[in-house]
PDB file of N, CA and C in Angstrom:
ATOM      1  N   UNK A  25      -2.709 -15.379  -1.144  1.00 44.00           N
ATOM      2  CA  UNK A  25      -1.895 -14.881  -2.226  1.00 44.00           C
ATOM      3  C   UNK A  25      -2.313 -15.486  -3.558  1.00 44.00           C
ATOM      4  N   UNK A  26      -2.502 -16.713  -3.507  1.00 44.00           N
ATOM      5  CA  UNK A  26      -2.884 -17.474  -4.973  1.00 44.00           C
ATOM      6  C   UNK A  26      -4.287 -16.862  -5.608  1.00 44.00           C
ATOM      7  N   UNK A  27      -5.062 -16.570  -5.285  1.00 45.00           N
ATOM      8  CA  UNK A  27      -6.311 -16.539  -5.103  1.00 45.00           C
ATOM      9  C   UNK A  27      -6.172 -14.374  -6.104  1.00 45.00           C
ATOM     10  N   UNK A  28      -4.780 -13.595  -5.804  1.00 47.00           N
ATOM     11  CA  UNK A  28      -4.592 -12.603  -6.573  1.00 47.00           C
ATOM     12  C   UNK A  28      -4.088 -12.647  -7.561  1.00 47.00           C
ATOM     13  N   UNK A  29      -3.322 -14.105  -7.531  1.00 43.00           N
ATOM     14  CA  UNK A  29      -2.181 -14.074  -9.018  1.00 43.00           C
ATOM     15  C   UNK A  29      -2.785 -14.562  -9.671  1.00 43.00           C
ATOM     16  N   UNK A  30      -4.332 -15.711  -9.574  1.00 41.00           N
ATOM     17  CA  UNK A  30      -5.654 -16.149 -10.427  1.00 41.00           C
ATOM     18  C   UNK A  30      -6.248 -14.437 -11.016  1.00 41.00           C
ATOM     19  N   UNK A  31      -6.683 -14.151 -10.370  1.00 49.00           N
ATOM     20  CA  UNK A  31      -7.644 -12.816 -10.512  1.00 49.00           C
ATOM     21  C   UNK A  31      -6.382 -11.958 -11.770  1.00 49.00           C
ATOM     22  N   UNK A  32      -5.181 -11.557 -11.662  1.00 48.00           N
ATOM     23  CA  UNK A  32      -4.403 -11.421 -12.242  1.00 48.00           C
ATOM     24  C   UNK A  32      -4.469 -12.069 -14.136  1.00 48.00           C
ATOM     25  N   UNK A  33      -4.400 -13.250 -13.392  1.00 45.00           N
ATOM     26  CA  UNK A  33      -4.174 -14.092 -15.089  1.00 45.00           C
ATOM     27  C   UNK A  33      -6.392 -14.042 -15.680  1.00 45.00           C
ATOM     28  N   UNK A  34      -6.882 -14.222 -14.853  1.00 46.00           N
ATOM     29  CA  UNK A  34      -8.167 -14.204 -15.626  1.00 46.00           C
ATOM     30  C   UNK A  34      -8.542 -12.826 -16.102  1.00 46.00           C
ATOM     31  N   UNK A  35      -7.878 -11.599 -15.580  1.00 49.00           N
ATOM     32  CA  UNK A  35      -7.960 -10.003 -16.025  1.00 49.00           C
ATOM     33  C   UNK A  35      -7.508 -10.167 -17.578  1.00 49.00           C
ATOM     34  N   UNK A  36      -6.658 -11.087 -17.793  1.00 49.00           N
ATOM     35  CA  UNK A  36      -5.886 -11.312 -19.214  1.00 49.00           C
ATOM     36  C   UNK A  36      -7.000 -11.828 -20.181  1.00 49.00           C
ATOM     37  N   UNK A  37      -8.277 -12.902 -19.681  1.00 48.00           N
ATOM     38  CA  UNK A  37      -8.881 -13.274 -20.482  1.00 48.00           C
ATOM     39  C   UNK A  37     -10.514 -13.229 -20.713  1.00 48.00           C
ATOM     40  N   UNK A  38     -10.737 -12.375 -19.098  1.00 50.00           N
ATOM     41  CA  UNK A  38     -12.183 -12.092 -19.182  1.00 50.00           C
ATOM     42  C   UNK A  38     -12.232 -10.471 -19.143  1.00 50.00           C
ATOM     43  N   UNK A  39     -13.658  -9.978 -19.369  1.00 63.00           N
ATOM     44  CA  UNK A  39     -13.765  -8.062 -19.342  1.00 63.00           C
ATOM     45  C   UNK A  39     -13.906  -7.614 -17.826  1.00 63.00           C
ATOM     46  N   UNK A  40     -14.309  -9.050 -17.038  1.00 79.00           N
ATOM     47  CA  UNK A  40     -15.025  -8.759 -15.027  1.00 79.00           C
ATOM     48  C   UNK A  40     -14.669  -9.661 -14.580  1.00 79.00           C
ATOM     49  N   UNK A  41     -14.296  -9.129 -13.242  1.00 81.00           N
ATOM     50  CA  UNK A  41     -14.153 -10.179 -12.103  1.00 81.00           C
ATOM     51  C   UNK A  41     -14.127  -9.355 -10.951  1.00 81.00           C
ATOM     52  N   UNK A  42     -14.485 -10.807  -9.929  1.00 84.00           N
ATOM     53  CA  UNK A  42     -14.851 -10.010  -9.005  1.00 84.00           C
ATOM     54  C   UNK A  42     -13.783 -10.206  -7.362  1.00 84.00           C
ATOM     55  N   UNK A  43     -13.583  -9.756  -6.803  1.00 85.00           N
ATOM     56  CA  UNK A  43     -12.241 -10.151  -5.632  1.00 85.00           C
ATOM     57  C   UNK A  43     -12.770  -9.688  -4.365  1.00 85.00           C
ATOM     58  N   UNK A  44     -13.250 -10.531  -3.274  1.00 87.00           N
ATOM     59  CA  UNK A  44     -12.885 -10.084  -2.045  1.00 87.00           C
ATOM     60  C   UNK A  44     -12.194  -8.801  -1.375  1.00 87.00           C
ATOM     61  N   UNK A  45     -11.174  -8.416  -2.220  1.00 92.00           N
ATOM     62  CA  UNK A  45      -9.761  -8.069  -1.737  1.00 92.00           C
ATOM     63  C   UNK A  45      -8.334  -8.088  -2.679  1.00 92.00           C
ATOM     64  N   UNK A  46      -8.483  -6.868  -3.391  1.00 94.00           N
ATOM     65  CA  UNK A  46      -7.167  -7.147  -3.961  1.00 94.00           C
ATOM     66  C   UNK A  46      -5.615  -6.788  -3.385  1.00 94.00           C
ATOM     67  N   UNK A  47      -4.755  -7.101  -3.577  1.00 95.00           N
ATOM     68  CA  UNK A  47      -3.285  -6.172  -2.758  1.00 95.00           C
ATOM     69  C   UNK A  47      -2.630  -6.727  -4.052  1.00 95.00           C
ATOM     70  N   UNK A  48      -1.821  -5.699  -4.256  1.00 95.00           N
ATOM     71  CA  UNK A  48      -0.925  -5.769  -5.395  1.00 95.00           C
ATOM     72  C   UNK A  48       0.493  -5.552  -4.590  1.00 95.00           C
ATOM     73  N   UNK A  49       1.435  -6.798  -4.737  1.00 95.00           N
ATOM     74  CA  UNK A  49       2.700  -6.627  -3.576  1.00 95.00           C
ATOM     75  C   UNK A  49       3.768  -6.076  -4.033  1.00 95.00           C
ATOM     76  N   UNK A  50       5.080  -5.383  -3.573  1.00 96.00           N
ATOM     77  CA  UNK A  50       6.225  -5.152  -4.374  1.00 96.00           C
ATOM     78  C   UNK A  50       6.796  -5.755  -5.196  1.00 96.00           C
ATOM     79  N   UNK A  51       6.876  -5.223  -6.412  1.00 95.00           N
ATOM     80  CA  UNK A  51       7.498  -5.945  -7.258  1.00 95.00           C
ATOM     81  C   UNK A  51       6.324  -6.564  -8.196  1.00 95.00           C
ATOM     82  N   UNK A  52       5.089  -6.214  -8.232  1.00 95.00           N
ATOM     83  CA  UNK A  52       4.271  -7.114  -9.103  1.00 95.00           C
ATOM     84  C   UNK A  52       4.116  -6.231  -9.616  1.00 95.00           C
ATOM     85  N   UNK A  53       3.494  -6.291 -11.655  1.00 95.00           N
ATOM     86  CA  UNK A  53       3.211  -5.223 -11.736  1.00 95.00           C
ATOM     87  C   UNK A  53       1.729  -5.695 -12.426  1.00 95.00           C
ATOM     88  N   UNK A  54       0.580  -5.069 -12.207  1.00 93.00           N
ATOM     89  CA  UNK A  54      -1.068  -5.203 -13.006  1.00 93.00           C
ATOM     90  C   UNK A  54      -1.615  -4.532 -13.712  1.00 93.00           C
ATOM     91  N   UNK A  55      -1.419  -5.020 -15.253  1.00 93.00           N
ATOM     92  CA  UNK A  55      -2.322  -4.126 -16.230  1.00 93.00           C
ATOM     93  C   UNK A  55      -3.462  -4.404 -16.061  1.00 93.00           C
ATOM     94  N   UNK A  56      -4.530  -4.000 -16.261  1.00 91.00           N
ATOM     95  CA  UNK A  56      -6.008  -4.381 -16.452  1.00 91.00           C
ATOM     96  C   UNK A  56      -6.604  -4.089 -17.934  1.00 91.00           C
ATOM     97  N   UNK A  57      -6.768  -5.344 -18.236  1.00 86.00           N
ATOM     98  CA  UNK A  57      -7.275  -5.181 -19.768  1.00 86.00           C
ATOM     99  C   UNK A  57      -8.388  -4.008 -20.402  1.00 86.00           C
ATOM    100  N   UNK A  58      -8.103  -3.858 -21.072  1.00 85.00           N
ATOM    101  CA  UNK A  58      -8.903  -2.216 -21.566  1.00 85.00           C
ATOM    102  C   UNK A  58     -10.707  -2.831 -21.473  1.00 85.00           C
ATOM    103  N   UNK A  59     -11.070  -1.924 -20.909  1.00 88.00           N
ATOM    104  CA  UNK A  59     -12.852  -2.019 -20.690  1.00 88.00           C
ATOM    105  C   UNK A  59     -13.259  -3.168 -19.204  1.00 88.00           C
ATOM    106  N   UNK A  60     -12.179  -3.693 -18.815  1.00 91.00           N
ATOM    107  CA  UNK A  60     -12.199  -4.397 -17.589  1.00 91.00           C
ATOM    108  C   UNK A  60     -12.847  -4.307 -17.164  1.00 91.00           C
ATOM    109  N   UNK A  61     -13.824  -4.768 -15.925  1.00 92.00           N
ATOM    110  CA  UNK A  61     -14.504  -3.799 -15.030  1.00 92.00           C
ATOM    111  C   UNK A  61     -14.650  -4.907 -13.702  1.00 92.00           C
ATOM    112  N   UNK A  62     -13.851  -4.482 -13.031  1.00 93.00           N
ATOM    113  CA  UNK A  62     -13.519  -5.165 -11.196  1.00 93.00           C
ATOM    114  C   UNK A  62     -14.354  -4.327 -10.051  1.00 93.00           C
ATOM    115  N   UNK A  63     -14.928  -5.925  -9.591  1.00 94.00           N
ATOM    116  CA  UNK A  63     -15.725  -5.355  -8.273  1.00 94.00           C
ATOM    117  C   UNK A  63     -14.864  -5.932  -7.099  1.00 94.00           C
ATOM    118  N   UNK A  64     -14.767  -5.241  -5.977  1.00 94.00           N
ATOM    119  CA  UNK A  64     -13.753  -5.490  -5.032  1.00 94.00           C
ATOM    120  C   UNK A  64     -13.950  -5.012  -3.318  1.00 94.00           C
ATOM    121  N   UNK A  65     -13.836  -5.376  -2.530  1.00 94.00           N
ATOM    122  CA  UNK A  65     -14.209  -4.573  -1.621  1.00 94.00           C
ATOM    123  C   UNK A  65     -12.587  -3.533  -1.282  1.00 94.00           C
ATOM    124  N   UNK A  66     -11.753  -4.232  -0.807  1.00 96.00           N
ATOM    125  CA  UNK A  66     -10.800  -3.283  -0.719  1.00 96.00           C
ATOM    126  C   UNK A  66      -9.744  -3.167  -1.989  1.00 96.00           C
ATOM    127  N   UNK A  67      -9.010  -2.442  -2.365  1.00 96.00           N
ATOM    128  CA  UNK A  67      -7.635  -2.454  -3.063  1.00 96.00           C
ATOM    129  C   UNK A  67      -6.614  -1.850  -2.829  1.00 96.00           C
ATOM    130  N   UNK A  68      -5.622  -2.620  -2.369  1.00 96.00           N
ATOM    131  CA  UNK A  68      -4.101  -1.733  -1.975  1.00 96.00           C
ATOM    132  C   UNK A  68      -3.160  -2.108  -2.949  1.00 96.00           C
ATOM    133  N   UNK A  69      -2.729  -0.841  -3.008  1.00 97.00           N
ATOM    134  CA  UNK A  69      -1.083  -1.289  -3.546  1.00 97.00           C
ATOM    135  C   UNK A  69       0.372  -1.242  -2.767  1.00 97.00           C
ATOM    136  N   UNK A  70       0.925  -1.737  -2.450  1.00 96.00           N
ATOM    137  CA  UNK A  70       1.921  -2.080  -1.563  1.00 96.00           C
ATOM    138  C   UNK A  70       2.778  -0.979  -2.438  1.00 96.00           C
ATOM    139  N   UNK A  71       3.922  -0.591  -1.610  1.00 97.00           N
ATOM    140  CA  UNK A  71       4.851   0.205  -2.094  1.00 97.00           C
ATOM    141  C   UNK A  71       6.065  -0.739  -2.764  1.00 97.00           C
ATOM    142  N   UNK A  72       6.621  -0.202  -4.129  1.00 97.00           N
ATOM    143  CA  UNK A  72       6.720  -0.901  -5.058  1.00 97.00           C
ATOM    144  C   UNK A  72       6.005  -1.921  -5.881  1.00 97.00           C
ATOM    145  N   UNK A  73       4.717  -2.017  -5.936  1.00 96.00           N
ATOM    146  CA  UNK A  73       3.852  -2.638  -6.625  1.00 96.00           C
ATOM    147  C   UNK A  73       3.330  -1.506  -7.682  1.00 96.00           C
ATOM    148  N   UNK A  74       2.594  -1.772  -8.728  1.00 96.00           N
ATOM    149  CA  UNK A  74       1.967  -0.929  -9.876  1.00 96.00           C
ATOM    150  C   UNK A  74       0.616  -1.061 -10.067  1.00 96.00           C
ATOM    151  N   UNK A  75       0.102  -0.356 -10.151  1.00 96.00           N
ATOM    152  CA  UNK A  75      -1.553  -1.060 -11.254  1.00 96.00           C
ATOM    153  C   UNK A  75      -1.745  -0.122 -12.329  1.00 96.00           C
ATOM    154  N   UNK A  76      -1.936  -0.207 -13.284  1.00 95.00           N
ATOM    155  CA  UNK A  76      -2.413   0.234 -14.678  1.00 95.00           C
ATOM    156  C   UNK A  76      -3.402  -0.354 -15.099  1.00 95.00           C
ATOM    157  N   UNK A  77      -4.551   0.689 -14.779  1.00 92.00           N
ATOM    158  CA  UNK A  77      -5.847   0.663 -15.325  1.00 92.00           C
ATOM    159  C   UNK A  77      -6.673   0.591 -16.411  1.00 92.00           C
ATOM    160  N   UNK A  78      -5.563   1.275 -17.576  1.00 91.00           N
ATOM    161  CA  UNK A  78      -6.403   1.846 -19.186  1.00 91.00           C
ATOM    162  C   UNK A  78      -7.304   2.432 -18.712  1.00 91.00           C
ATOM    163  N   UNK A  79      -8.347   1.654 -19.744  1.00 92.00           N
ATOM    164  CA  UNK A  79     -10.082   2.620 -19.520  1.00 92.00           C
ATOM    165  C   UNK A  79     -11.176   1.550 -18.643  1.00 92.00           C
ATOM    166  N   UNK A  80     -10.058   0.828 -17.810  1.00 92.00           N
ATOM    167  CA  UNK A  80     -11.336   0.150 -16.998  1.00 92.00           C
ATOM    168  C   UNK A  80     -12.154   0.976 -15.679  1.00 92.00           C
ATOM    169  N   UNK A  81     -13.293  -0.026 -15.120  1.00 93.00           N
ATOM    170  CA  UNK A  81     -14.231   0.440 -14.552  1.00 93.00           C
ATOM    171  C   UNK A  81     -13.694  -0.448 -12.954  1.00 93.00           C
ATOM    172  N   UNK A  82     -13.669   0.563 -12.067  1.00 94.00           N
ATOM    173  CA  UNK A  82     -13.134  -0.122 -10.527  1.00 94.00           C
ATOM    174  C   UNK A  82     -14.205   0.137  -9.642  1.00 94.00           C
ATOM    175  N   UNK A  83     -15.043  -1.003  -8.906  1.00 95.00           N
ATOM    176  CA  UNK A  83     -15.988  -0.269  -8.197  1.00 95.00           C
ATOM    177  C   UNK A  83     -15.667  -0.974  -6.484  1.00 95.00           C
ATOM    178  N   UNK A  84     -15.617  -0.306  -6.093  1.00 94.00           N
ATOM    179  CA  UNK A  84     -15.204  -0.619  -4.395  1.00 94.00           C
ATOM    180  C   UNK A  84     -16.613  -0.562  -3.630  1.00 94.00           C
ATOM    181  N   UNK A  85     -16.150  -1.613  -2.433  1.00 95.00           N
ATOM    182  CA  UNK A  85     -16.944  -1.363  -1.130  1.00 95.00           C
ATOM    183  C   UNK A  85     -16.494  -1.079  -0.040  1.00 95.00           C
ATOM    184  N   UNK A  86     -15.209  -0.951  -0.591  1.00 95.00           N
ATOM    185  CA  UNK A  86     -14.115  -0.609   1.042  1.00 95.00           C
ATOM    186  C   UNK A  86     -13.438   0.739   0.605  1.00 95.00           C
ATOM    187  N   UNK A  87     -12.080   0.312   0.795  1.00 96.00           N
ATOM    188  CA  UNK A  87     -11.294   1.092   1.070  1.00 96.00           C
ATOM    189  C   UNK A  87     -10.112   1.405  -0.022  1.00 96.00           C
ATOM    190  N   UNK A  88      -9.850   2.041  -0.316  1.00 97.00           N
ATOM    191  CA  UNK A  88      -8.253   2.293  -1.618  1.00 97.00           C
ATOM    192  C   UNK A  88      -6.967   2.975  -0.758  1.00 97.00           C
ATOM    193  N   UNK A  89      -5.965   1.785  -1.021  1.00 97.00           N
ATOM    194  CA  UNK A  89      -5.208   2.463  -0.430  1.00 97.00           C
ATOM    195  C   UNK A  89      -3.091   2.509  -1.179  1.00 97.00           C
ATOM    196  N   UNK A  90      -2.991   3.428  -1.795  1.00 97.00           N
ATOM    197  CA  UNK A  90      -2.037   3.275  -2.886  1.00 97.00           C
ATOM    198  C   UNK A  90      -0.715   3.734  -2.132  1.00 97.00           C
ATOM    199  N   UNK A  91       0.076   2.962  -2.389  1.00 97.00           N
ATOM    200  CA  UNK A  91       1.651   3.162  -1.082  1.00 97.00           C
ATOM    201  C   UNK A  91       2.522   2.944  -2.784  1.00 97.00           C
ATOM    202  N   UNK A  92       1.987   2.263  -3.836  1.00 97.00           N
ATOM    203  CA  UNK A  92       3.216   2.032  -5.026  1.00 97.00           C
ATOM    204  C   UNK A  92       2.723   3.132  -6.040  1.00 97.00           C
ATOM    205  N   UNK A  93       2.877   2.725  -6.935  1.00 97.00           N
ATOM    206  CA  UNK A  93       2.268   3.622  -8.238  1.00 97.00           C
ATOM    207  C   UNK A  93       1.080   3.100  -8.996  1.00 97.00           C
ATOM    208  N   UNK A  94       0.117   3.851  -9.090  1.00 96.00           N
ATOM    209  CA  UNK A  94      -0.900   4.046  -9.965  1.00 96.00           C
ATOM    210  C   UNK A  94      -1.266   4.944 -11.241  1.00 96.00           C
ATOM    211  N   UNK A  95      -1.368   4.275 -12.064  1.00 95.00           N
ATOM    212  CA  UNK A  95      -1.632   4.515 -13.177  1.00 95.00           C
ATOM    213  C   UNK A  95      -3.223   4.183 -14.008  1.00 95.00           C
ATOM    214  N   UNK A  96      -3.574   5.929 -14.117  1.00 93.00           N
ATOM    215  CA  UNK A  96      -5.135   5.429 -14.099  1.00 93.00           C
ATOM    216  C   UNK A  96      -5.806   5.425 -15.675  1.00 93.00           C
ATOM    217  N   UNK A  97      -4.959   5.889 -16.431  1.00 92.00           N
ATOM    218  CA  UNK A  97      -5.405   6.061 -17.682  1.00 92.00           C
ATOM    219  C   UNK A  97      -6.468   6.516 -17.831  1.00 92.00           C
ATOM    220  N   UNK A  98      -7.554   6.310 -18.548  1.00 93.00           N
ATOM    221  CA  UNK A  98      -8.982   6.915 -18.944  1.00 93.00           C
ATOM    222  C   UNK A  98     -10.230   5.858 -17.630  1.00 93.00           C
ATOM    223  N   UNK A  99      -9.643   5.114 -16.883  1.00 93.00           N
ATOM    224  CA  UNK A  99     -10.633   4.585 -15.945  1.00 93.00           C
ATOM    225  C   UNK A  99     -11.676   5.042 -14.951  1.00 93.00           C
ATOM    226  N   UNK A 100     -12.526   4.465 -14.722  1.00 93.00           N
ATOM    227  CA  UNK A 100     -13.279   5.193 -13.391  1.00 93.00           C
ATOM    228  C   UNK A 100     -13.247   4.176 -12.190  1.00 93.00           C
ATOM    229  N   UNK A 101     -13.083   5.079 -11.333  1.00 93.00           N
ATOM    230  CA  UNK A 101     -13.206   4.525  -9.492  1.00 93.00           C
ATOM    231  C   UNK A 101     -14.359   4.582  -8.940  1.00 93.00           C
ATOM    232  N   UNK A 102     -15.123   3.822  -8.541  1.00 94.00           N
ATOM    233  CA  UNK A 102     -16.123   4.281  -8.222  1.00 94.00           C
ATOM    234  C   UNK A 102     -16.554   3.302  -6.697  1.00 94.00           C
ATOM    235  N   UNK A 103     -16.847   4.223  -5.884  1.00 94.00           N
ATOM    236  CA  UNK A 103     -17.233   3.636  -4.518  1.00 94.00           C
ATOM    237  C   UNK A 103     -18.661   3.514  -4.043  1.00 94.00           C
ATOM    238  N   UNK A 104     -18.872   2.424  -3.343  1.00 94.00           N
ATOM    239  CA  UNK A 104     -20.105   1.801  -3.923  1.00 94.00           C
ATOM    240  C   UNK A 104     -21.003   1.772  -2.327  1.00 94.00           C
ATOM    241  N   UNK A 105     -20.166   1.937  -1.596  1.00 89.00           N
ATOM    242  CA  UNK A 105     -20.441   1.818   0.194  1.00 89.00           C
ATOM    243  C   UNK A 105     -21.650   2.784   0.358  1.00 89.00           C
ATOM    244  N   UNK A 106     -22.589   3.073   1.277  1.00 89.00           N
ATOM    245  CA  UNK A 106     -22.926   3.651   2.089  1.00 89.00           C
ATOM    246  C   UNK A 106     -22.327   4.201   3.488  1.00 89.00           C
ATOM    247  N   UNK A 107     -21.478   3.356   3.649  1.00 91.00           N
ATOM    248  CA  UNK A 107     -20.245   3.687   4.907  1.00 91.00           C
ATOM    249  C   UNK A 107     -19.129   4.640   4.103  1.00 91.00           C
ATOM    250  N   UNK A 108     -18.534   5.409   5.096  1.00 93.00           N
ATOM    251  CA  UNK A 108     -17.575   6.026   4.232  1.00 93.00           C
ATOM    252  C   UNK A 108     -16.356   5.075   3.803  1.00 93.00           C
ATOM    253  N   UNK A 109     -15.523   5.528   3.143  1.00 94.00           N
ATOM    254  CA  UNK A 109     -14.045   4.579   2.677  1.00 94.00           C
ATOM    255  C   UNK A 109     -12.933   5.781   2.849  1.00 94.00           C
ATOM    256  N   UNK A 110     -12.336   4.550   2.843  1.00 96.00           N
ATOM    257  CA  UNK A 110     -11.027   5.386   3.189  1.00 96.00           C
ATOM    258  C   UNK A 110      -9.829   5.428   1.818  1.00 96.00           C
ATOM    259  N   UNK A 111      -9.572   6.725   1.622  1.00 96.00           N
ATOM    260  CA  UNK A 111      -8.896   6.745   0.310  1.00 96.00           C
ATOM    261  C   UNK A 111      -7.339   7.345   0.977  1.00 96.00           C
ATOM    262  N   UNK A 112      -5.996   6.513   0.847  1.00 97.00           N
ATOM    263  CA  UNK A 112      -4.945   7.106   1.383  1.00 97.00           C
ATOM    264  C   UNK A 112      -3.885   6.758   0.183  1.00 97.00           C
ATOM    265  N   UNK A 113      -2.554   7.403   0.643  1.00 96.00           N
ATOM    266  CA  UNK A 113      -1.762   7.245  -0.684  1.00 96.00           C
ATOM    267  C   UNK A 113      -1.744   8.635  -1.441  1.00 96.00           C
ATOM    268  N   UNK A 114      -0.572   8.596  -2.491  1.00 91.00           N
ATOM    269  CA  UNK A 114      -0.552   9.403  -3.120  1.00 91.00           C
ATOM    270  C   UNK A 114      -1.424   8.961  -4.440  1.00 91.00           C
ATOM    271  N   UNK A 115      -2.499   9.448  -4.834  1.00 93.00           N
ATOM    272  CA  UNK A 115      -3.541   9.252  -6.049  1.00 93.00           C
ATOM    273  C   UNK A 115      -3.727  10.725  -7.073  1.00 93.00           C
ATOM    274  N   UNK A 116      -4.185  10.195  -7.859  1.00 90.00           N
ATOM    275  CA  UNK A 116      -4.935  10.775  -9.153  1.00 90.00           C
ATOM    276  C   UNK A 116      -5.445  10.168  -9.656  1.00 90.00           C
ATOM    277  N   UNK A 117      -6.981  10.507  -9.733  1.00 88.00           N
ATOM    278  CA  UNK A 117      -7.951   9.535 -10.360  1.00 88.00           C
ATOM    279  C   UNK A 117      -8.183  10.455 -11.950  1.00 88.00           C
ATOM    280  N   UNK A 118      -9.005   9.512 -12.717  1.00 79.00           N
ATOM    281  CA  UNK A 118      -8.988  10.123 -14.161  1.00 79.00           C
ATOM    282  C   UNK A 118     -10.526  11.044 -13.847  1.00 79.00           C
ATOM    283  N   UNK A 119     -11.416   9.657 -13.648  1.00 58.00           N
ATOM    284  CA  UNK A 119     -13.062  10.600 -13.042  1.00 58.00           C
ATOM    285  C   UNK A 119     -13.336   9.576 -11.637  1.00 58.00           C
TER     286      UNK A 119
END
């Protein structure tokens, strides 16, 4: 858990970072600073959790999986695997 609420506060002061694994839990909510750009293998959002993207850049090696609300603003998703991923949840991506 500590190791997301870091990744969290350094989104506040750097443009990249990079996470294992993000999960965003109920009740948290994650802006991502405008032009951001996160490398990650998986990202979930727990139901009641948020993420707000702006115009950042999300690039996966796993899986997306959105159970709270997403908010994608002008961002891109982009999956990076040769394996397929698994995209579940209710989504709308921008591109």
């Amino acid at each position: 858990m500590k190791p997301r609420i870091v990744l969290a506060i350094l989104l506040l002061w750097t443009a990249s970072a990079y996470a294992a694994g993000i999960t965003i839990n109920p009740g948290a909510k994650v802006t991502l600073s405008t032009n951001a750009q996160i490398t990650t293998q998986d990202l979930e959002v727990k139901q009641g959790g948020l993420l707000e993207t702006r115009s950042s850049a999300i690039a996966l090696s796993g899986n997306w999986k959105n159970l709270g609300t997403f908010i994608p603003g002008a961002s891109t998703v982009t999956f990076l695997s040769s394996n397929p991923s698994t995209i579940s949840g209710i989504n709308i991506f921008y591109k």
